[in-house]
Each structure stands twice: as structure tokens, then as C-alpha cells.
Short mmCIF file of C-alpha atoms and ligand atoms in Angstrom, two decimals:
data_model
loop_
_atom_site.label_atom_id
_atom_site.label_comp_id
_atom_site.label_asym_id
_atom_site.label_seq_id
_atom_site.Cartn_x
_atom_site.Cartn_y
_atom_site.Cartn_z
CA MET A 875 -22.85 -5.80 11.56
CA LYS A 876 -20.85 -7.97 9.04
CA ALA A 877 -17.70 -7.97 9.04
CA VAL A 878 -14.57 -10.06 7.53
CA ARG A 879 -12.62 -11.71 10.09
CA PHE A 880 -9.20 -13.27 9.99
CA THR A 881 -10.08 -16.64 12.27
CA ASN A 882 -6.92 -18.36 12.65
CA TRP A 883 -3.70 -18.74 10.49
CA LYS A 884 -2.90 -20.75 7.05
CA THR A 885 -6.95 -20.27 7.10
CA PHE A 886 -9.26 -18.71 4.40
CA PRO A 887 -11.45 -15.41 6.59
CA GLU A 888 -15.06 -15.63 7.29
CA LEU A 889 -17.90 -13.66 6.72
CA LYS A 890 -19.32 -12.89 10.53
CA GLU A 891 -22.01 -11.41 12.31
CA ILE A 892 -20.35 -8.94 15.43
CA ASP A 893 -21.59 -5.80 17.24
CA ARG A 894 -21.37 -2.70 16.25
CA PRO A 895 -18.33 -1.02 17.36
CA THR A 896 -18.29 2.14 20.12
CA PRO A 897 -15.42 4.95 19.62
CA GLY A 898 -13.46 5.38 22.65
CA PRO A 899 -11.52 8.66 23.90
CA GLY A 900 -9.65 10.56 20.80
CA GLU A 901 -11.56 7.88 18.06
CA VAL A 902 -14.24 8.28 15.57
CA LEU A 903 -16.81 6.10 14.52
CA LEU A 904 -17.55 5.92 10.72
CA LYS A 905 -19.51 3.49 8.35
CA VAL A 906 -17.24 2.03 6.09
CA ALA A 907 -17.32 3.27 2.27
CA GLY A 908 -14.87 1.55 0.60
CA ALA A 909 -11.84 -1.23 2.21
CA GLY A 910 -9.18 -2.68 -0.34
CA ALA A 911 -8.36 -6.62 -0.57
CA CYS A 912 -4.27 -6.45 -0.28
CA HIS A 913 -2.03 -8.67 -0.69
CA SER A 914 -0.51 -8.57 2.70
CA ASP A 915 -4.07 -9.97 3.54
CA VAL A 916 -3.84 -13.05 1.33
CA ALA A 917 0.26 -13.44 3.19
CA ILE A 918 -1.42 -12.78 6.54
CA PHE A 919 -4.15 -15.55 6.48
CA GLN A 920 -2.35 -17.63 3.88
CA ASP A 921 1.20 -17.77 4.49
CA TYR A 922 2.53 -16.49 8.27
CA ASP A 923 2.14 -18.70 11.06
CA ALA A 924 2.76 -18.33 14.88
CA ASP A 925 5.98 -18.33 14.52
CA PHE A 926 6.19 -15.47 11.73
CA PRO A 927 8.57 -12.57 13.47
CA VAL A 928 5.43 -10.09 13.55
CA ALA A 929 2.86 -12.99 14.49
CA HIS A 930 2.48 -11.33 18.02
CA PHE A 931 1.06 -8.36 16.23
CA LEU A 932 -0.14 -10.00 14.30
CA GLY A 933 -2.74 -13.01 15.24
CA PRO A 934 -5.90 -14.01 14.81
CA GLU A 935 -9.20 -12.77 15.84
CA TYR A 936 -10.15 -9.11 14.30
CA THR A 937 -11.41 -7.53 11.07
CA LEU A 938 -9.78 -7.68 7.93
CA GLY A 939 -8.78 -4.58 6.02
CA HIS A 940 -6.24 -1.71 5.62
CA GLU A 941 -6.88 0.35 3.66
CA ASN A 942 -10.35 1.86 4.15
CA SER A 943 -12.19 5.27 3.74
CA GLY A 944 -15.68 5.95 5.29
CA TRP A 945 -17.75 8.50 6.69
CA ILE A 946 -18.13 9.72 10.03
CA GLU A 947 -21.11 8.41 12.19
CA GLU A 948 -20.24 9.35 15.91
CA LEU A 949 -17.68 11.08 17.78
CA GLY A 950 -15.84 9.78 20.77
CA GLU A 951 -14.98 11.44 24.09
CA GLY A 952 -13.00 14.50 23.60
CA VAL A 953 -13.22 14.54 19.37
CA THR A 954 -14.16 18.18 18.18
CA GLY A 955 -13.68 19.48 15.03
CA LEU A 956 -15.05 16.73 13.18
CA LYS A 957 -18.69 16.33 11.57
CA LYS A 958 -21.01 13.81 11.32
CA GLY A 959 -21.37 12.35 6.92
CA ASP A 960 -17.95 14.04 6.16
CA ALA A 961 -15.87 11.24 3.78
CA TYR A 962 -12.39 10.16 5.21
CA LEU A 963 -9.86 8.43 3.93
CA ILE A 964 -8.27 6.28 7.30
CA TYR A 965 -4.52 6.00 7.70
CA GLY A 966 -3.80 2.23 8.82
CA PRO A 967 -0.87 2.23 10.78
CA ILE A 968 -1.15 3.06 14.70
CA GLY A 969 2.18 3.65 16.47
CA CYS A 970 2.37 5.32 20.20
CA GLY A 971 1.79 8.79 18.94
CA HIS A 972 4.71 9.75 20.79
CA CYS A 973 7.95 8.94 19.99
CA ARG A 974 10.32 11.16 17.06
CA SER A 975 8.66 8.49 14.28
CA CYS A 976 5.28 9.13 15.34
CA SER A 977 5.83 12.82 15.96
CA ARG A 978 6.16 13.11 11.66
CA GLY A 979 3.31 11.11 11.19
CA GLN A 980 5.03 8.02 10.43
CA ASP A 981 3.75 5.69 12.86
CA THR A 982 5.13 2.69 10.42
CA TYR A 983 8.62 2.92 11.80
CA CYS A 984 7.78 3.81 15.38
CA ASP A 985 10.02 3.12 17.82
CA ASN A 986 7.80 1.97 20.50
CA VAL A 987 6.55 -0.80 18.16
CA ALA A 988 7.57 -3.52 20.14
CA GLU A 989 5.20 -2.07 23.05
CA MET A 990 1.83 -1.77 20.90
CA PRO A 991 -0.51 -4.70 20.82
CA TYR A 992 -0.99 -4.06 17.16
CA MET A 993 -0.24 -3.09 13.90
CA GLY A 994 -2.83 -0.84 13.18
CA MET A 995 -6.11 -1.21 11.48
CA GLY A 996 -6.70 -4.48 9.88
CA LEU A 997 -3.39 -5.36 11.30
CA GLY A 998 -4.25 -6.97 14.84
CA ARG A 999 -6.52 -4.82 15.44
CA ASP A 1000 -9.96 -4.76 13.97
CA GLY A 1001 -10.05 -3.33 10.16
CA GLY A 1002 -12.25 -2.02 7.08
CA MET A 1003 -13.70 -5.11 5.91
CA ALA A 1004 -17.38 -4.14 7.82
CA GLU A 1005 -19.80 -2.35 7.75
CA TYR A 1006 -18.38 0.23 10.51
CA ILE A 1007 -14.44 0.57 11.69
CA VAL A 1008 -13.23 2.48 15.00
CA ALA A 1009 -10.19 4.88 14.22
CA PRO A 1010 -8.88 7.40 15.88
CA ALA A 1011 -8.83 10.84 14.83
CA ARG A 1012 -5.45 11.14 13.84
CA ASN A 1013 -5.53 9.14 11.50
CA LEU A 1014 -8.58 10.91 9.36
CA VAL A 1015 -7.62 12.46 5.95
CA PRO A 1016 -10.04 14.54 4.75
CA LEU A 1017 -11.62 13.74 1.14
CA GLY A 1018 -14.30 16.46 0.26
CA ASP A 1019 -16.43 16.14 -2.37
CA ALA A 1020 -14.42 13.21 -3.66
CA ASP A 1021 -15.78 9.60 -3.69
CA PRO A 1022 -14.52 7.87 -1.17
CA VAL A 1023 -15.03 4.23 -2.57
CA GLU A 1024 -12.96 4.32 -5.11
CA ALA A 1025 -10.65 6.34 -3.27
CA ALA A 1026 -10.31 3.33 -0.39
CA PRO A 1027 -7.30 1.73 -1.88
CA LEU A 1028 -5.39 5.32 -1.43
CA ALA A 1029 -4.58 4.35 1.89
CA ASP A 1030 -2.32 1.66 1.27
CA ALA A 1031 -2.19 1.16 -2.70
CA GLY A 1032 -1.74 4.59 -3.17
CA LEU A 1033 0.24 5.67 0.07
CA THR A 1034 3.21 3.45 -0.60
CA PRO A 1035 4.54 4.11 -3.84
CA TYR A 1036 3.53 8.00 -2.71
CA HIS A 1037 6.63 7.24 0.15
CA ALA A 1038 8.23 5.48 -2.15
CA ILE A 1039 8.54 7.66 -5.06
CA LYS A 1040 8.83 11.23 -2.94
CA THR A 1041 11.58 9.58 -1.21
CA SER A 1042 13.71 8.74 -4.74
CA MET A 1043 13.13 12.60 -5.84
CA ARG A 1044 16.39 13.00 -6.06
CA GLN A 1045 17.35 10.85 -8.97
CA LEU A 1046 14.05 11.99 -10.49
CA GLU A 1047 14.34 15.77 -10.29
CA GLY A 1048 16.02 17.48 -13.54
CA GLY A 1049 15.18 16.31 -17.72
CA GLY A 1050 16.30 13.15 -19.36
CA LYS A 1051 15.39 10.99 -15.90
CA PHE A 1052 14.31 7.02 -16.10
CA ALA A 1053 11.77 5.46 -13.61
CA LEU A 1054 11.23 1.61 -13.53
CA VAL A 1055 8.33 -0.23 -12.27
CA ILE A 1056 8.54 -3.44 -11.39
CA GLY A 1057 5.12 -5.37 -10.77
CA LEU A 1058 1.54 -3.36 -11.91
CA GLY A 1059 -1.22 -4.69 -9.47
CA GLY A 1060 -2.87 -2.06 -7.34
CA LEU A 1061 0.47 -0.04 -5.89
CA GLY A 1062 2.74 0.00 -9.07
CA GLN A 1063 -0.55 1.63 -11.43
CA LEU A 1064 -0.54 4.59 -8.73
CA GLY A 1065 2.80 3.93 -9.09
CA VAL A 1066 3.15 4.66 -12.61
CA GLN A 1067 0.48 7.84 -12.73
CA MET A 1068 2.30 9.37 -9.71
CA LEU A 1069 5.56 8.98 -11.44
CA LYS A 1070 3.95 10.94 -14.70
CA ALA A 1071 2.02 13.38 -12.32
CA LEU A 1072 5.05 14.45 -10.25
CA THR A 1073 8.42 13.90 -12.25
CA GLY A 1074 9.20 14.39 -15.98
CA ALA A 1075 10.80 10.97 -15.83
CA THR A 1076 10.19 8.48 -18.59
CA VAL A 1077 8.13 5.84 -16.96
CA ILE A 1078 8.86 1.81 -18.11
CA ALA A 1079 6.67 -0.26 -16.55
CA THR A 1080 6.70 -4.38 -16.62
CA ASP A 1081 4.94 -7.21 -15.42
CA MET A 1082 4.07 -11.08 -16.56
CA LYS A 1083 0.17 -10.15 -17.28
CA ALA A 1084 -0.49 -8.44 -20.60
CA ASP A 1085 -3.51 -6.57 -19.35
CA ALA A 1086 -1.48 -5.53 -16.29
CA MET A 1087 0.87 -4.06 -19.25
CA ALA A 1088 -2.31 -2.67 -21.61
CA MET A 1089 -3.58 -0.46 -18.03
CA ALA A 1090 0.01 0.88 -17.41
CA GLU A 1091 0.47 2.10 -21.35
CA ARG A 1092 -2.69 3.84 -21.25
CA ASN A 1093 -1.26 5.69 -17.96
CA GLY A 1094 1.73 6.43 -19.91
CA ALA A 1095 4.28 4.11 -19.25
CA ILE A 1096 6.19 2.10 -22.03
CA THR A 1097 6.21 -1.53 -21.10
CA VAL A 1098 8.56 -3.97 -21.39
CA GLU A 1099 8.19 -8.24 -21.33
CA GLY A 1100 9.35 -10.40 -18.98
CA GLY A 1101 12.36 -12.97 -20.46
CA PRO A 1102 16.16 -13.40 -20.54
CA ASP A 1103 16.78 -10.15 -22.77
CA GLN A 1104 14.77 -8.23 -20.44
CA ALA A 1105 17.65 -5.71 -18.07
CA ALA A 1106 19.15 -5.53 -21.90
CA LYS A 1107 15.97 -4.21 -23.55
CA ILE A 1108 15.04 -1.59 -20.26
CA ARG A 1109 18.87 -0.66 -20.33
CA GLU A 1110 18.69 0.12 -24.10
CA LEU A 1111 15.55 2.57 -23.53
CA THR A 1112 17.71 4.87 -21.23
CA GLY A 1113 19.93 4.66 -24.46
CA GLY A 1114 22.56 2.32 -21.76
CA ARG A 1115 22.96 4.95 -19.53
CA GLY A 1116 20.40 2.84 -16.95
CA VAL A 1117 16.78 3.57 -15.11
CA ASP A 1118 17.48 6.40 -12.37
CA ALA A 1119 15.25 5.31 -9.98
CA VAL A 1120 13.48 1.59 -9.74
CA PHE A 1121 10.42 0.79 -7.75
CA ASP A 1122 10.19 -3.35 -6.79
CA PHE A 1123 7.11 -3.98 -6.18
CA VAL A 1124 7.31 -7.59 -6.11
CA GLY A 1125 10.16 -7.95 -4.33
CA VAL A 1126 11.57 -11.82 -5.20
CA LYS A 1127 15.16 -12.38 -5.79
CA PRO A 1128 14.26 -12.11 -9.73
CA THR A 1129 13.10 -8.66 -9.53
CA VAL A 1130 15.55 -7.23 -7.53
CA GLU A 1131 18.23 -8.42 -9.86
CA VAL A 1132 16.42 -7.33 -13.15
CA ALA A 1133 16.98 -4.10 -10.65
CA GLN A 1134 20.23 -4.13 -9.99
CA GLN A 1135 20.77 -5.15 -13.58
CA VAL A 1136 19.21 -1.49 -14.84
CA VAL A 1137 19.90 0.88 -12.40
CA ALA A 1138 22.31 3.38 -13.47
CA ARG A 1139 24.97 5.21 -11.67
CA ARG A 1140 24.38 7.56 -9.03
CA GLY A 1141 20.21 5.34 -9.18
CA ARG A 1142 18.21 4.23 -6.64
CA ILE A 1143 16.38 0.67 -6.13
CA THR A 1144 13.54 0.86 -3.72
CA VAL A 1145 11.72 -2.79 -2.75
CA VAL A 1146 8.37 -2.50 -1.75
CA GLY A 1147 7.30 -5.61 -2.01
CA ILE A 1148 7.69 -7.73 0.70
CA ALA A 1149 8.23 -11.04 -1.10
CA GLY A 1150 11.54 -10.96 1.02
CA GLY A 1151 13.87 -12.26 -1.92
CA LYS A 1152 17.91 -12.35 -1.20
CA VAL A 1153 20.39 -11.14 -3.75
CA GLU A 1154 24.39 -10.96 -3.89
CA TRP A 1155 25.98 -7.55 -2.99
CA ASP A 1156 29.87 -6.84 -3.20
CA PHE A 1157 31.72 -3.60 -4.48
CA TYR A 1158 31.43 -4.63 -8.10
CA THR A 1159 27.45 -5.52 -7.99
CA ASN A 1160 26.04 -2.56 -8.24
CA PRO A 1161 27.11 0.36 -10.23
CA TYR A 1162 28.66 3.41 -8.24
CA GLU A 1163 26.73 5.06 -5.83
CA ALA A 1164 23.63 2.81 -6.83
CA GLU A 1165 21.17 2.64 -3.47
CA LEU A 1166 19.11 -0.38 -2.66
CA THR A 1167 16.88 0.15 -0.02
CA ASN A 1168 13.10 -0.88 1.28
CA THR A 1169 9.85 1.58 2.26
CA TYR A 1170 7.25 0.20 4.40
CA TRP A 1171 3.90 2.47 3.51
CA GLY A 1172 3.91 6.25 4.34
CA THR A 1173 3.51 9.13 6.64
CA ILE A 1174 0.08 10.84 7.50
CA GLU A 1175 1.06 13.70 5.74
CA ASP A 1176 1.86 11.77 2.50
CA LEU A 1177 -1.82 10.42 2.79
CA TYR A 1178 -2.89 14.32 2.58
CA ASP A 1179 -0.43 14.76 -0.59
CA VAL A 1180 -2.31 11.80 -1.77
CA ALA A 1181 -5.80 12.45 -1.45
CA ASP A 1182 -5.21 15.75 -2.73
CA LEU A 1183 -3.53 14.05 -6.00
CA TYR A 1184 -6.56 12.18 -6.29
CA ARG A 1185 -9.01 15.44 -5.77
CA ALA A 1186 -7.22 16.76 -8.28
CA GLY A 1187 -7.89 14.31 -10.89
CA LEU A 1188 -4.53 13.02 -11.13
CA ILE A 1189 -4.59 9.67 -10.02
CA LYS A 1190 -7.16 7.45 -10.22
CA PRO A 1191 -6.93 3.89 -8.69
CA GLU A 1192 -8.53 1.32 -10.84
CA VAL A 1193 -11.33 -0.83 -8.85
CA THR A 1194 -13.41 -3.46 -8.96
CA VAL A 1195 -16.40 -3.41 -6.17
CA TYR A 1196 -17.56 -6.09 -4.36
CA PRO A 1197 -20.56 -5.60 -1.48
CA MET A 1198 -20.69 -7.05 1.63
CA ASP A 1199 -21.98 -10.21 0.79
CA LYS A 1200 -20.02 -10.67 -1.38
CA ALA A 1201 -16.35 -9.51 0.25
CA LEU A 1202 -14.96 -13.30 0.26
CA ASP A 1203 -15.07 -13.47 -3.32
CA ALA A 1204 -12.52 -9.96 -3.34
CA TYR A 1205 -10.02 -12.04 -1.77
CA GLN A 1206 -10.71 -15.49 -3.53
CA ASP A 1207 -10.27 -13.47 -6.44
CA LEU A 1208 -6.91 -11.79 -5.22
CA VAL A 1209 -5.79 -15.32 -4.21
CA ASP A 1210 -6.81 -16.72 -7.87
CA GLY A 1211 -4.92 -13.63 -9.39
CA LYS A 1212 -8.47 -12.45 -10.93
CA VAL A 1213 -8.21 -8.72 -10.10
CA SER A 1214 -6.81 -6.36 -12.04
CA GLY A 1215 -6.24 -3.38 -9.91
CA ARG A 1216 -7.95 -2.95 -6.74
CA ALA A 1217 -10.83 -5.09 -5.80
CA VAL A 1218 -12.71 -2.81 -2.77
CA VAL A 1219 -15.72 -4.41 -0.74
CA ALA A 1220 -18.20 -1.12 -0.36
CA PRO A 1221 -20.99 -2.31 2.14
CA HIS A 1222 -23.05 0.96 1.71
CA SER A 1223 -23.37 1.13 -1.54
ZN1 ZN B 1288 -1.44 -3.49 2.04
ZN1 ZN B 1289 5.70 5.78 18.26
#
């Protein structure tokens, strides 16, 4: 079968012919419906090297693609209650499965991560940028009759903002609240839709790209351009009080600084983007009781909620579909900043 392989650090991936995998005990073979191309993949093949802190989990060679969906093709030993042909979203992270974090479906924070050979599918273990993928049965979230190709980005670009929003609900419940989304790529756009679906907050959004801002406006956000008076403009929209929950999907120093400048007292800033921006903090930098935190991906249970939001028509990923033969173009377009919404490789469409 064809697969997009991460072959070496600082090397653009290759489209290769490899053997179709076989599911082991407790695993399932799925025919891939969709595999989303994520900026984290670009970081892996373009930016990281063997000295990167988690390089031992992420080193080559394997098939990329950590936000995947598919149709069940074959059940491994001991797997029951699943049926060939049914469509599923695939929860990408794989933890030990039995620690405190994994027991609540939060494999991303697995307590035994140091002993794991990989972080997840497409992250050290073969992912979904291929005709078939093997996944643990525990990681499958049912899609019913919803379109699995369009749904694929929900496994990361949907799950990550969902988890960030859910953990900021204390700041967003009640009337007259404000949320700010910084960075309107795949995650940010779904973040805007989820904030509209799940909260009564006024949603403000910002990005460098005009078409991304236009898309957010269509989904109900008020947009504010970048520039020196950006923070002042955002504060003005809140009547001077500030933003109750900020979601920074970029995470560079200037974006986190904007977040600090606009957050309200008792508000919360969640840095989701992994750009690693360093900012100042002392007693007087942030308003009283304003929280600054990070988050990484989400839980299996969260992914059930995200699938339900999608099946109810409350969220819809904007996707550009690429056939398997053009899978490398999906990454090239992502590198070149040409993708609005999410690039999804659909090997069987
Ligand atoms: Zn990702
Ligand atoms: Zn664990």
C-alpha cells in the first residue's frame, strides 16, 4: 500500500510502497477515510532533530498522520462488538492504558510516558497518511452515518480546541462573556465554531491572513487585525473589562503578550500553539487571578463529544481533499502557507 513516510530529521517526507499492516491483539485494521495534515508534522520533519527533548518517541521511520478516520476492515484477536465497514474517528495518542491519566482517557498525559516507545499514531508509530492504519480498538470513536473524510481533522484540530474550551468553562459560563481566538488555522476555525455552539460568549478572533479572518466572521466571530493597537482594540470591544478566556493557537512571544494585555481579571489564557514563546510574568504583569496555562490535545471522552457536535451539525471542518498520489502536495501546501482550513488526504475517495 502507499504511505507518506517520515524518513529522516530535516527531510521532506516520501511517498513509499509498504506492506499493508496486520492488527495485533486488541487492535483493528481500518481502511483510511481521511488523514489531516497538521503543523506538528511539519515541525517533526522540518524543525526537530535527534536532540529535541522528545526525539526518542518521534524518530524516523514511520507513516505520518495523527488525525485520522476510517472504516473498519479487520478485527484483531480478542476484539468484539465492532463491525466491518463502520466509520470511526481515531484517537491518536497512545499511553500505557492503565495509569491514572489513561484511566480517564487522557493518554496525552500518561504517567508512564517515559517507558512508551512512541507518542501515538503518526507520532513515532505508523499513522494514517496511508491506505490502511492499525489502531487500538479502545481509540475508536463512532461516527455513525456522518462523512468520515470531512470528519478526519476532528481527531486533532477539533479535539484540541474542544479540550481547551471545556477547561475554560468556568470563565465562559453566564452572560456577557468574551472569548478571544488567536490564530485561525484548522484548530482556530473549529475553536470559533465550538465557542459559538457551546457558550453564549462574544467571540473575537485574529489572524494575519485576511481570508482566515473572513472565514471566522462567517462563523460568527468579530475580527480584529494585527498591529500596534491590536490589544487596545480588543479591550475596547469588551467595554474595557477584558477577555474572559483567551485561546492562543500560535504560542509565539507576541501572541502570548497580546493575550496578557487583553485578559480580564479572573480570566484565563490557554496557550495551545507549540511555538514555545517565552513571556514575562510577575505579580503585576497579569490582572488579578488571571490564569496562564497550556494544554495538549484532549481525552477519548472529549472526542466522543466532538463527534456528537459534528453529527449534530454544530461544527464543520473546512477541508481541502487530496488523493493519495497528491499526499505530499498537502504537506508542501501547508509548508507554503497555502492551506486555509485543513488539508485532508483521502486515499479511497
Ligand atoms: Zn496535530
Ligand atoms: Zn498511562
